[in-house]
Coordinates of C-alpha atoms and ligand atoms in Angstrom, one line a residue:
X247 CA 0.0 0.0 0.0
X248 CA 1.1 3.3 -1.2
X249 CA 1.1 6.6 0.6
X250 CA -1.4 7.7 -2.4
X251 CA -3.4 4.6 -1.0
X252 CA -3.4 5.6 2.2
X253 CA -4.7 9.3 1.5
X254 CA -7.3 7.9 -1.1
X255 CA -8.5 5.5 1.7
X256 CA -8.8 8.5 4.5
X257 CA -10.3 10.6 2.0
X258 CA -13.3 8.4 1.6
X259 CA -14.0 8.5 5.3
X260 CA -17.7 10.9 5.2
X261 CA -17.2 14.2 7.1
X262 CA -19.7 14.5 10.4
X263 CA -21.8 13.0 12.3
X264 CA -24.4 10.2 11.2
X265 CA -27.7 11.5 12.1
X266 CA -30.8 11.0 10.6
X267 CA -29.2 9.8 7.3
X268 CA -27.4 13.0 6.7
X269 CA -23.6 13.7 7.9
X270 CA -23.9 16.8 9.7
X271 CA -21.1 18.5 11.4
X272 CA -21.4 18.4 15.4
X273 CA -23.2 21.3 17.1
X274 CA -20.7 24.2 18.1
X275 CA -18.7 22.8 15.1
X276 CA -16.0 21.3 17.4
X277 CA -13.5 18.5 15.8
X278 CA -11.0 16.4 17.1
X279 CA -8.0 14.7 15.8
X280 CA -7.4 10.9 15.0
X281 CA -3.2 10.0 15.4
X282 CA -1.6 7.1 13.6
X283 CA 0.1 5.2 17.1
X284 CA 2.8 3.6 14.2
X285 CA 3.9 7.3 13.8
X286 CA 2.2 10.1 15.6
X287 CA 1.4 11.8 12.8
X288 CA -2.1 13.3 12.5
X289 CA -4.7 11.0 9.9
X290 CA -7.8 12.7 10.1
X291 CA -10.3 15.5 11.6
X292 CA -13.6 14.3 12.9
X293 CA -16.6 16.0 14.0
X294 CA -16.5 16.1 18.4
X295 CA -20.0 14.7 19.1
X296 CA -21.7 16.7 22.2
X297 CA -24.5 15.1 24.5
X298 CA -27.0 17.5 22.5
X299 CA -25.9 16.0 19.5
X300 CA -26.4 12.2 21.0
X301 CA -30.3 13.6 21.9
X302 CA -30.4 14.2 18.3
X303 CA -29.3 11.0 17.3
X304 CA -31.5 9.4 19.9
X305 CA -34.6 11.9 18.3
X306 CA -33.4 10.1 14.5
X307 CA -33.6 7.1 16.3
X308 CA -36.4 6.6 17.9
X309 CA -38.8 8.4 15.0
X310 CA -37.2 5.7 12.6
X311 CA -38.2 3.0 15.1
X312 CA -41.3 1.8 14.1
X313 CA -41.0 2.0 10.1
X314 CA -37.6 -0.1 10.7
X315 CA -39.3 -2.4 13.0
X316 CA -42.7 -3.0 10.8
X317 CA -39.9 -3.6 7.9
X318 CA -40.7 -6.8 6.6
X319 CA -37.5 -9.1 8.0
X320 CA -36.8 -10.2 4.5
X321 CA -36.0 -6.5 3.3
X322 CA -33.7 -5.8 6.5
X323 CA -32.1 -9.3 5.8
X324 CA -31.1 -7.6 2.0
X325 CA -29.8 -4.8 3.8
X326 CA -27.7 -6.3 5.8
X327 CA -26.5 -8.5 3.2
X328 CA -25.9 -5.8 0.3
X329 CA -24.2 -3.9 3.3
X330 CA -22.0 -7.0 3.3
X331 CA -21.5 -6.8 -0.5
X332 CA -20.4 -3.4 -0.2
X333 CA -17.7 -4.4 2.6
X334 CA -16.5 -7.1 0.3
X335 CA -16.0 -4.6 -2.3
X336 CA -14.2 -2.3 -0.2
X337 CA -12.2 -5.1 1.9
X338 CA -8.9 -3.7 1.3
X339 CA -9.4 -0.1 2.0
X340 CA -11.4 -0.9 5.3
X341 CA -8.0 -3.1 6.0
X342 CA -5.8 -0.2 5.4
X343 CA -8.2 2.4 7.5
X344 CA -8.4 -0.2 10.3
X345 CA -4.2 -0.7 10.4
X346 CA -3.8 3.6 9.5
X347 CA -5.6 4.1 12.9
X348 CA -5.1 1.4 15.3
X349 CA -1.9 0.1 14.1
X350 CA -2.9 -4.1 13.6
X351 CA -0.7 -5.4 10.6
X352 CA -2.3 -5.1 7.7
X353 CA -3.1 -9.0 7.0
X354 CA -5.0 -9.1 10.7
X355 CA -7.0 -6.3 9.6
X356 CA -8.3 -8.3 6.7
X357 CA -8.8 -11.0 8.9
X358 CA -11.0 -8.6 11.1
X359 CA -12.5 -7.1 7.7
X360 CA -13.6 -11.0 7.6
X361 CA -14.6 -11.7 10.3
X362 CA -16.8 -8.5 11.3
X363 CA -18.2 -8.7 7.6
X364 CA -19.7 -12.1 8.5
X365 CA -21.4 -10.5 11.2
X366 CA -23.3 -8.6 8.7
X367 CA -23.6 -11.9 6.3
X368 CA -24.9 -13.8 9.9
X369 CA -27.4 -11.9 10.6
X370 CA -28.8 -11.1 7.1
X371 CA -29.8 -14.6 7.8
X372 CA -31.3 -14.8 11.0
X373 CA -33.1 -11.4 10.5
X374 CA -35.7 -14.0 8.4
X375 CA -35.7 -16.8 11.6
X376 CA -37.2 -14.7 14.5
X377 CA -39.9 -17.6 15.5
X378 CA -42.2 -18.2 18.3
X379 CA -44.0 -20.7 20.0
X380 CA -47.9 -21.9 20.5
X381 CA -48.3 -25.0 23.1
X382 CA -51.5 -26.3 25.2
X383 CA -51.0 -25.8 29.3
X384 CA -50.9 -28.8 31.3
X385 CA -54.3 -28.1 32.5
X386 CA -55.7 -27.7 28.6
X387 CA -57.6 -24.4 30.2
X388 CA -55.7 -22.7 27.5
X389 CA -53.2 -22.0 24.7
X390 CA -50.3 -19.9 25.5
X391 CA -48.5 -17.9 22.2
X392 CA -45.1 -16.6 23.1
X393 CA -43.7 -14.1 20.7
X394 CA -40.7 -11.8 20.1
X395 CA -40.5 -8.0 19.6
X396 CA -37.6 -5.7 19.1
X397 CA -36.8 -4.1 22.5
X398 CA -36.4 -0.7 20.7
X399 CA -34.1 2.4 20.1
X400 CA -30.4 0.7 21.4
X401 CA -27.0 2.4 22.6
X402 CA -23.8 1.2 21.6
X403 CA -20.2 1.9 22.8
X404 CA -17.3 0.5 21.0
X405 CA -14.0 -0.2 22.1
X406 CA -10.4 0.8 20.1
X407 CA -9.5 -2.7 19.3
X408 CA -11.3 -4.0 17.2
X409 CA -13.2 -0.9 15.2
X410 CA -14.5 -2.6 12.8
X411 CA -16.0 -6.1 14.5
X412 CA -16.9 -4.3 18.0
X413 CA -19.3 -2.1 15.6
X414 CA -20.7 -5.0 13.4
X415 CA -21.0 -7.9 16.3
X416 CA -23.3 -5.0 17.8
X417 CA -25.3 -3.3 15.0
X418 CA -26.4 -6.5 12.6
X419 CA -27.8 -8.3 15.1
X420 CA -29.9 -5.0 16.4
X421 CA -31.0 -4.5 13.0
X422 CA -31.7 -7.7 12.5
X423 CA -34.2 -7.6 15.4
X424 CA -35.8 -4.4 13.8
X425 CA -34.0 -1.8 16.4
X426 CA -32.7 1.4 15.6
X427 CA -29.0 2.3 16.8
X428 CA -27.0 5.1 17.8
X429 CA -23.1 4.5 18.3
X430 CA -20.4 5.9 19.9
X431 CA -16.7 4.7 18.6
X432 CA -13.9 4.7 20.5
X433 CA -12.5 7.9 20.1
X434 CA -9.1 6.5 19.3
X435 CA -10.6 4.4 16.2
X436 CA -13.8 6.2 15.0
X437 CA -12.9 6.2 10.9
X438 CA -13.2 2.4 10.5
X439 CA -17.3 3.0 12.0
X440 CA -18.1 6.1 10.4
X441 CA -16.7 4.2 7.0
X442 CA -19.3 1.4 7.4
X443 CA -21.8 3.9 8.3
X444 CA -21.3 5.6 5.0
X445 CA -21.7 1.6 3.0
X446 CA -25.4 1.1 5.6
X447 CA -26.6 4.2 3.9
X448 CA -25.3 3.2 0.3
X449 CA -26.6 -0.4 0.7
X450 CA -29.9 1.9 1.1
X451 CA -30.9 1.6 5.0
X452 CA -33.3 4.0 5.8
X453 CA -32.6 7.4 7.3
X454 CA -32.4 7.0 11.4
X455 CA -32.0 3.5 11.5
X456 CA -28.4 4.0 12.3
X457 CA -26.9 6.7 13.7
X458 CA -23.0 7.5 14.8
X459 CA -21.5 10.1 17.2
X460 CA -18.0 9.9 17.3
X461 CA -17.3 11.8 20.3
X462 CA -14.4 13.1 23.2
X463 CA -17.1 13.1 26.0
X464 CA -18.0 9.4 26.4
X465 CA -19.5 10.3 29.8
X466 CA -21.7 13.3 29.3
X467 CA -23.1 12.2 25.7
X468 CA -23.6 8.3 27.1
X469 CA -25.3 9.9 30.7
X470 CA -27.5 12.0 28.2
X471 CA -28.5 9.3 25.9
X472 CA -28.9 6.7 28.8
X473 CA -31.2 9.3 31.1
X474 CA -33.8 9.6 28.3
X475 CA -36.4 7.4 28.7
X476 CA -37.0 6.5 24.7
X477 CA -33.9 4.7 24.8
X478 CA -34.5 0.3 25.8
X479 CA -30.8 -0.8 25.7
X480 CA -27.6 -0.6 25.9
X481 CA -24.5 -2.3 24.7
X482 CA -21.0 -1.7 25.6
X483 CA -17.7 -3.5 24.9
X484 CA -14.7 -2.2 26.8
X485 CA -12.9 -2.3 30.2
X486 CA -14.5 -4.1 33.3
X487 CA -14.6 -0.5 35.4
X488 CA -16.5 1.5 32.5
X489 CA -18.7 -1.5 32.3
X490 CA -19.6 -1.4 35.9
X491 CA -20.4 2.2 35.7
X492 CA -22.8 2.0 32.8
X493 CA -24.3 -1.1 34.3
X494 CA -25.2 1.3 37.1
X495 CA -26.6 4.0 34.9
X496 CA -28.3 1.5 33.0
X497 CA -30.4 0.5 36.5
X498 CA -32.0 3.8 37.0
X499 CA -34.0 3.4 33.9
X500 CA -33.8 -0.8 34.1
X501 CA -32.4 -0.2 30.4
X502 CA -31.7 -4.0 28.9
X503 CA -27.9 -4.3 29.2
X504 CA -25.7 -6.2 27.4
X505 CA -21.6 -6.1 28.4
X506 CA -18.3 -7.2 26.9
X507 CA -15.9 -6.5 29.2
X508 CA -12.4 -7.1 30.4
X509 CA -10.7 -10.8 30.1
X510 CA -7.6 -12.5 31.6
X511 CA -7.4 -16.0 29.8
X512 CA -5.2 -18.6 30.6
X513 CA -3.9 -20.5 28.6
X514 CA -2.9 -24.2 29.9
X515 CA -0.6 -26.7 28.1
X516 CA -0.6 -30.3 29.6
X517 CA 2.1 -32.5 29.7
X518 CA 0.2 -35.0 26.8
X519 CA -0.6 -31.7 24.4
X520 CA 0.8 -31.7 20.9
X521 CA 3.3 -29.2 21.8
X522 CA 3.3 -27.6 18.1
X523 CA -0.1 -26.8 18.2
X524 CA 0.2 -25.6 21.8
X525 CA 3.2 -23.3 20.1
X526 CA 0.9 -22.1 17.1
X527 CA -1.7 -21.8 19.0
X528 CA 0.1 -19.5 21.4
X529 CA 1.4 -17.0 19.0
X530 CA -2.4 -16.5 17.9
X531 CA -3.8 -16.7 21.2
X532 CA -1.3 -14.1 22.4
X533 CA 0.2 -12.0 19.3
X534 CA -3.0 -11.5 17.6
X535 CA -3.7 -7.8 17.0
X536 CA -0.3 -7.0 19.0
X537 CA -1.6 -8.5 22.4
X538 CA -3.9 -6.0 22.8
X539 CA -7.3 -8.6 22.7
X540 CA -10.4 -9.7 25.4
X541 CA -9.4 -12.1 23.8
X542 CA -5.1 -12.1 24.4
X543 CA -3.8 -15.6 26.4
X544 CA -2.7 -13.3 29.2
X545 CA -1.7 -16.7 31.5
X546 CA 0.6 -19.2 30.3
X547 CA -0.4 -22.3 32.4
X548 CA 2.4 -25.1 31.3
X549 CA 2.6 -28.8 33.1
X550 CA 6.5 -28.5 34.7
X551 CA 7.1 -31.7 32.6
X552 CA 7.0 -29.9 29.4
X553 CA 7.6 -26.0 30.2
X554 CA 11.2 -25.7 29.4
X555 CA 10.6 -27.1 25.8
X556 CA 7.3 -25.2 24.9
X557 CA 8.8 -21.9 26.6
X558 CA 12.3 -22.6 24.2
X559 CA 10.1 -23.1 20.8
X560 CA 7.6 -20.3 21.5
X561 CA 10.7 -17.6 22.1
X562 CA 12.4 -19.1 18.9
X563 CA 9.4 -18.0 17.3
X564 CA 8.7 -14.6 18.9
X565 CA 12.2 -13.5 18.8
X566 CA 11.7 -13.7 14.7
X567 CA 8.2 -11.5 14.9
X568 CA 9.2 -8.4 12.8
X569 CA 8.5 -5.2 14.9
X570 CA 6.9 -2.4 13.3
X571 CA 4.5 -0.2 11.3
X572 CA 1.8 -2.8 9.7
X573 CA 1.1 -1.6 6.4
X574 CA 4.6 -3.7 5.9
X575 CA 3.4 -7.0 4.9
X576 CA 6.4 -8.4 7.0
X577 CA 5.4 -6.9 10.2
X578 CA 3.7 -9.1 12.6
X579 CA 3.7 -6.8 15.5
X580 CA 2.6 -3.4 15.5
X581 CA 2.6 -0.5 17.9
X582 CA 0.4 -0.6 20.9
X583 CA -2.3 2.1 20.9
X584 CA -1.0 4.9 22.7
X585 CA 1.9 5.7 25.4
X586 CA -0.5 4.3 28.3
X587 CA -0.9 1.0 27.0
X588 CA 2.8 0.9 26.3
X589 CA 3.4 2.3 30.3
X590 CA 1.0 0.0 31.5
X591 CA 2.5 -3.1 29.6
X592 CA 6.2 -1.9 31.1
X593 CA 4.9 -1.7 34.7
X594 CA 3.5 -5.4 34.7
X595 CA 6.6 -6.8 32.9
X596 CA 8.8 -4.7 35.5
X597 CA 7.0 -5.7 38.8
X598 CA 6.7 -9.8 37.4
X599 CA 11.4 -8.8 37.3
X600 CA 11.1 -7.6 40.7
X601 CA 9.4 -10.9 41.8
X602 CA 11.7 -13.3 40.2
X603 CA 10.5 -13.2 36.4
X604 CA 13.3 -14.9 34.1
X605 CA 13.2 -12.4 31.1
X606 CA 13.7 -15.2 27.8
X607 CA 13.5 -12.3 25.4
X608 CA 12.5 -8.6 25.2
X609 CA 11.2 -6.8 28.4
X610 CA 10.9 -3.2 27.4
X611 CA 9.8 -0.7 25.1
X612 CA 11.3 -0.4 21.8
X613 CA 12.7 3.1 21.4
X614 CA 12.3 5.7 18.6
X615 CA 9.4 6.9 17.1
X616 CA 5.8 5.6 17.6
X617 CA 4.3 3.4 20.9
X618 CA 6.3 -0.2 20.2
X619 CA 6.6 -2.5 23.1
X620 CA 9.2 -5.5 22.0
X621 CA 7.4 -8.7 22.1
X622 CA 8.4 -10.8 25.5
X623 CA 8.5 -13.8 27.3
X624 CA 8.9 -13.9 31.0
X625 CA 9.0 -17.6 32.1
X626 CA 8.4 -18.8 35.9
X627 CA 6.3 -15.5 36.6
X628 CA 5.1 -15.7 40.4
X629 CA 2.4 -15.9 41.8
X630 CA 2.3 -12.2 43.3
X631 CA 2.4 -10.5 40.4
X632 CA 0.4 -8.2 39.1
X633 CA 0.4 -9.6 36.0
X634 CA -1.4 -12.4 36.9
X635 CA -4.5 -10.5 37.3
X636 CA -4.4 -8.2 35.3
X637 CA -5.2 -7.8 31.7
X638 CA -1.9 -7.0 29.8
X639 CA -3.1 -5.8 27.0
X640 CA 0.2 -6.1 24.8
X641 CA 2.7 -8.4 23.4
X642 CA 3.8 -10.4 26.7
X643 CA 4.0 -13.9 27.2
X644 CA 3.9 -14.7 31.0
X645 CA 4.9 -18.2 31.6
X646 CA 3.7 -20.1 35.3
X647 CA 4.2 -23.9 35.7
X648 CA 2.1 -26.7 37.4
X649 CA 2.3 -29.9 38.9
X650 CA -0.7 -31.3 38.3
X651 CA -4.3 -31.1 36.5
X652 CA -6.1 -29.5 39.9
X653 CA -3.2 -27.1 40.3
X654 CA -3.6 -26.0 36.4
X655 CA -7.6 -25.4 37.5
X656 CA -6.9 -23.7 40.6
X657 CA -4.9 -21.5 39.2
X658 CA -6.5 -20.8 36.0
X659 CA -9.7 -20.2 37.6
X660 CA -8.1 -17.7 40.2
X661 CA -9.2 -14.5 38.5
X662 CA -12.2 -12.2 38.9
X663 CA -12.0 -12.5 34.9
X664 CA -14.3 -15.3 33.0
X665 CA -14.4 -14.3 29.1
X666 CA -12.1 -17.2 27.4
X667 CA -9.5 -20.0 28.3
X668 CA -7.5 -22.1 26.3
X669 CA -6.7 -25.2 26.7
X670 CA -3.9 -28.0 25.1
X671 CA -4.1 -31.9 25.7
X672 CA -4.4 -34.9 23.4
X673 CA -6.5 -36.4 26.3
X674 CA -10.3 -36.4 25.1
X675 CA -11.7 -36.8 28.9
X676 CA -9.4 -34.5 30.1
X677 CA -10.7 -32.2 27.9
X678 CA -13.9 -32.8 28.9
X679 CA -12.7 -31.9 32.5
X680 CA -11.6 -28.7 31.6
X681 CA -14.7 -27.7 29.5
X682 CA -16.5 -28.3 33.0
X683 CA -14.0 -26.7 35.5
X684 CA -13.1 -24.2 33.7
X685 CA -15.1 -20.8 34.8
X686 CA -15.0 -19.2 31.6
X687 CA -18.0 -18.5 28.7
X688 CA -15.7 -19.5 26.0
X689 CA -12.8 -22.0 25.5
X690 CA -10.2 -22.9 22.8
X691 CA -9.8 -26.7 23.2
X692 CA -6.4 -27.3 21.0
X693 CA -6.8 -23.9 19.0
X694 CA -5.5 -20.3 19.7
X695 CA -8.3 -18.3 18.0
X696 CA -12.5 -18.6 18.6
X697 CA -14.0 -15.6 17.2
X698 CA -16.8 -16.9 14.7
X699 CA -20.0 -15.1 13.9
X700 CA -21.9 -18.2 14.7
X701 CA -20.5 -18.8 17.9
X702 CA -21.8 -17.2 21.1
X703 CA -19.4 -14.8 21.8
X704 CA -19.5 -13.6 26.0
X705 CA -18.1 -14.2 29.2
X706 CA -19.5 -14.7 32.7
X707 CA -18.3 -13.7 36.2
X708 CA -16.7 -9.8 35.2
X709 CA -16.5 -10.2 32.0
X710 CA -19.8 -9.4 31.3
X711 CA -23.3 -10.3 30.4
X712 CA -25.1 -11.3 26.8
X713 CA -23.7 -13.0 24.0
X714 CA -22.6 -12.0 20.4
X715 CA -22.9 -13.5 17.8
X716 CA -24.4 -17.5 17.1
X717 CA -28.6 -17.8 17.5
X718 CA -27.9 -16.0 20.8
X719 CA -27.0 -12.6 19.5
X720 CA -29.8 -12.0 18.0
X721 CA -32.2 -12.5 21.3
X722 CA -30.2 -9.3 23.2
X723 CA -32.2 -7.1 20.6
X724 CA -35.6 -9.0 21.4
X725 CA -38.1 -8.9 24.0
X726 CA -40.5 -12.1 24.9
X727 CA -43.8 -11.7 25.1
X728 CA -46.5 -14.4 26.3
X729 CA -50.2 -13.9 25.8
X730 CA -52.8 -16.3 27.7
X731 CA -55.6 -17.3 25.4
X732 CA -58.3 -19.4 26.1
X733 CA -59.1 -22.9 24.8
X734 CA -61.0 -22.6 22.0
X735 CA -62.6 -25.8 22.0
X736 CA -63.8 -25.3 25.8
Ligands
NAP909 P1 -12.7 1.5 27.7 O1 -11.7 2.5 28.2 O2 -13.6 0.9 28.7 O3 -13.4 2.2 26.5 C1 -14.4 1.6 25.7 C2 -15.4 2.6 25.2 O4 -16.1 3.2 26.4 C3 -14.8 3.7 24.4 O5 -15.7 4.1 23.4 C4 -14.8 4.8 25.5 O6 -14.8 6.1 24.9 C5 -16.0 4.6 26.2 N1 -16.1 5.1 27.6 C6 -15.0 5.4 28.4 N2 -15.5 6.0 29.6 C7 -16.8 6.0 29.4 C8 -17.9 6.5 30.3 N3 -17.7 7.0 31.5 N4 -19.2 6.4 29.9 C9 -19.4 5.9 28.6 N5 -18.5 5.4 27.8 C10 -17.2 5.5 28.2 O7 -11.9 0.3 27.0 P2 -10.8 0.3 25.9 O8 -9.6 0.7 26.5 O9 -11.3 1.1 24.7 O10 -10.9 -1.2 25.4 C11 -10.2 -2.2 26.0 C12 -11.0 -3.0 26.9 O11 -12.1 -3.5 26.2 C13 -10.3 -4.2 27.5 O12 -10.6 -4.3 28.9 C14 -10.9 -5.3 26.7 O13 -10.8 -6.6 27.3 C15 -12.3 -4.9 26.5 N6 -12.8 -5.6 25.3 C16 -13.7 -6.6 25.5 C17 -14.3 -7.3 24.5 C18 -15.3 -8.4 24.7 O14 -15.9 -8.8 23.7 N7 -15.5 -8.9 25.9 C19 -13.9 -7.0 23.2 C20 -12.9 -6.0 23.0 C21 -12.4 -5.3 24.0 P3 -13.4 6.9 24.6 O15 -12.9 6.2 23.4 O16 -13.8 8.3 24.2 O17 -12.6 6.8 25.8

């Protein structure tokens, strides 16, 4: 990709703020600036939503409600599918957006150009199966008809991470359902959204149905939206804190909720896995989108037996990861977001040192231009630290060993976190063990990667609540309703 690319491709992004079908500029006319973290250097100008603007958004919303939701399911279904058409067509230059502002290589963000397509492509499919029931009671008195209904107007806040599948995994299944949407994007990562916004209204959606306000005051504009009572639910994917406080906004108006928070998976290796898939599917598990992943193996759980060989072939393998910006197709490891992430990723590494760490390779930030952290491996990490429990959000491998197969579920379930584990045995029962001890909502048996659109994508204990994704995503935009009827033959 040429620099002539790269302004063609940030040229394209629409100017504004998505409301009502129209891109309008934000009221007051404030903008604010969008940074590549590969270089510093400034990629775009965006429109600086305010909370009167998200009203607005929320008024475009909520008059497009009905229409949208009396929309026969087979024309939303085209929608979404020529929407998915359109990202097809444009795959490459979404790609390049998504690397220009969050910094992924370029061949992950076609993966995620993929994978958050299908979301679109899913849906399209299930907008046409939204079914009900009609049964007899026991007591034949009567016949009970349970239906579904789209809960309504929804609120969506996106993480930087992911800009492009955080915004589909959200919005296809909503407008599957029949709701309307407003989104926030991270403010970090808001071209990839706005981009897609731009291919909903060429695929033809309606005016209202979706709606996007990039913004600099998450709080105020979410507080706004959230207070007024036309809005039904919310859905937020991001950190474990935010979550909490939104979850708490959300009960003042008993708003549905749906949450994709914070993760810290392990990722256990017994002393009977096939040690080069364990070492495969570690580099996904962990280097995918530079670390910085729900998602990221952020515990490496290894049977003592086998932890000096696996630790040896997965360093061999990290220490040849090229470091750099990723729109060079030989990068593998980007920069992390900003100069947080990369202080945050320094402190963990640091205090695991001070404990007794064994650095294999790496360790510290890579100097120069841009927010690079060298990829790492820490081996016999202990207990204490820090890193442990918390999410590291970059590329660091943290290595701890165990005896046996209740030490490697003590440990993996010791976390507040419950989003994804991974786990690596040629053992079918044991398997089977760990799908049932393990306190997670998702699990890689013998593979590094899970994301699917028809999969169920959530955690439990602080990870969140709801699923993505699979038949389940769709029933987080749909209320039950059960009407008692008579027997009519009474
Ligand atoms: P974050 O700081 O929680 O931000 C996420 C979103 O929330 C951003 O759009 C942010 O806006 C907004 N936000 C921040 N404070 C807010 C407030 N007071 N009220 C309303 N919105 C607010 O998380 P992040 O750093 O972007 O993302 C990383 C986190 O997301 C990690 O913990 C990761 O595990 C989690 N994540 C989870 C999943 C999952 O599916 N479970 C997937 C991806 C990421 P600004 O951009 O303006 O700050």
């Amino acid at each position: 990709m040429s620099a002539a690319d790269e302004a063609r491709v940030l040229a394209a992004v629409p100017d504004g703020l998505l409301i009502g079908g129209e891109w309008r500029p934000a009221g007051g006319g404030a903008r604010f600036d969008v940074f590549d973290p590969a270089t510093g250097t400034r990629l775009a100008s965006v429109a600086d939503g305010t909370p009167d603007d998200g009203i607005e958004a929320l008024d475009a919303a909520a008059a497009a409600q009905d229409d949208w939701a009396a929309t026969p399911p087979r024309v939303r279904s085209e929608l979404l599918r020529a929407t998915w058409e359109l990202v097809q067509q444009r795959k490459d230059d979404l790609a390049l957006l998504m690397t220009l502002e969050m910094g992924k290589p370029l061949a992950e963000s076609a993966g995620e150009v993929t994978y958050g397509g299908e979301f679109l492509r899913w849906f399209a499919e299930e907008a046409v199966r939204i079914t009900g029931r009609y049964g007899t009671n026991p007591e034949n008195t009567g016949r009970t008809i349970v239906s579904q209904h789209p809960v309504g107007p929804c609120y969506f806040i996106t993480p930087w991470n992911f800009p492009l599948a955080m915004a589909t995994r959200k919005i296809a299944p909503a407008l599957a359902a029949g709701c309307t949407v407003v989104i926030k994007p991270a403010e970090l990562t808001p071209l990839t959204t706005m981009y897609v916004g731009e291919l909903f209204r060429q695929a033809g959606l309606p005016a209202g149905v979706l709606n996007i306000v990039p913004s600099t005051a998450a709080g105020p504009l979410s507080e706004r939206i959230m207070d007024d009572p036309r809005l039904r639910k919310i859905s937020f994917t991001g950190s474990t804190p935010v979550g909490v406080r939104l979850m708490q906004q959300a009960a003042k108006r008993v708003l549905r909720t749906s949450m994709e928070l914070g993760g810290n998976a392990p990722f256990v290796v017994f002393d009977d896995a096939d040690l080069d898939a364990a070492v495969a599917g570690a580099l996904l598990a962990k280097f995918r989108n530079i670390g910085e992943a729900c998602t990221a193996a952020n515990r490496f759980l290894v049977h003592e037996a086998v932890a000096d060989e696996f630790a040896n072939r997965l360093t061999e393998q990290v220490a040849a990861m090229r470091v750099g910006r990723g729109t060079d197709p030989e990068v593998r490891i980007g920069p992390l977001i900003n100069e947080q992430a990369v202080g945050k990723a320094d402190t963990l590494v640091r205090d695991a040192v001070q404990r007794g760490a064994t650095v294999r390779l790496g360790g510290g930030p890579v100097t120069g231009s841009g927010t690079f952290y060298a990829p790492t491996v820490l081996d016999r990490v202990d207990a204490g630290s820090d890193i442990l429990q918390t999410e590291i959000f970059g590329p660091v491998v943290a290595i701890t060993r165990f005896a046996d197969e209740a030490e490697a579920v003590r440990l993996a379930n010791d976390t507040e976190f419950g989003l994804v584990s991974y786990v690596f045995t040629r053992d079918l029962a044991r398997g089977q063990r760990m799908i049932e001890g393990l306190r997670t909502g998702m699990m890689g048996l013998n593979v590094g990667v899970i994301s699917n659109a028809a999969a169920p994508f959530g955690g439990v204990k602080q990870s969140g609540l709801g699923r993505e994704g699979g038949f389940e995503g769709i029933h987080e935009y749909l209320d039950v309703k059960y009407t008692m009827t008579p027997n009519p033959f009474a």
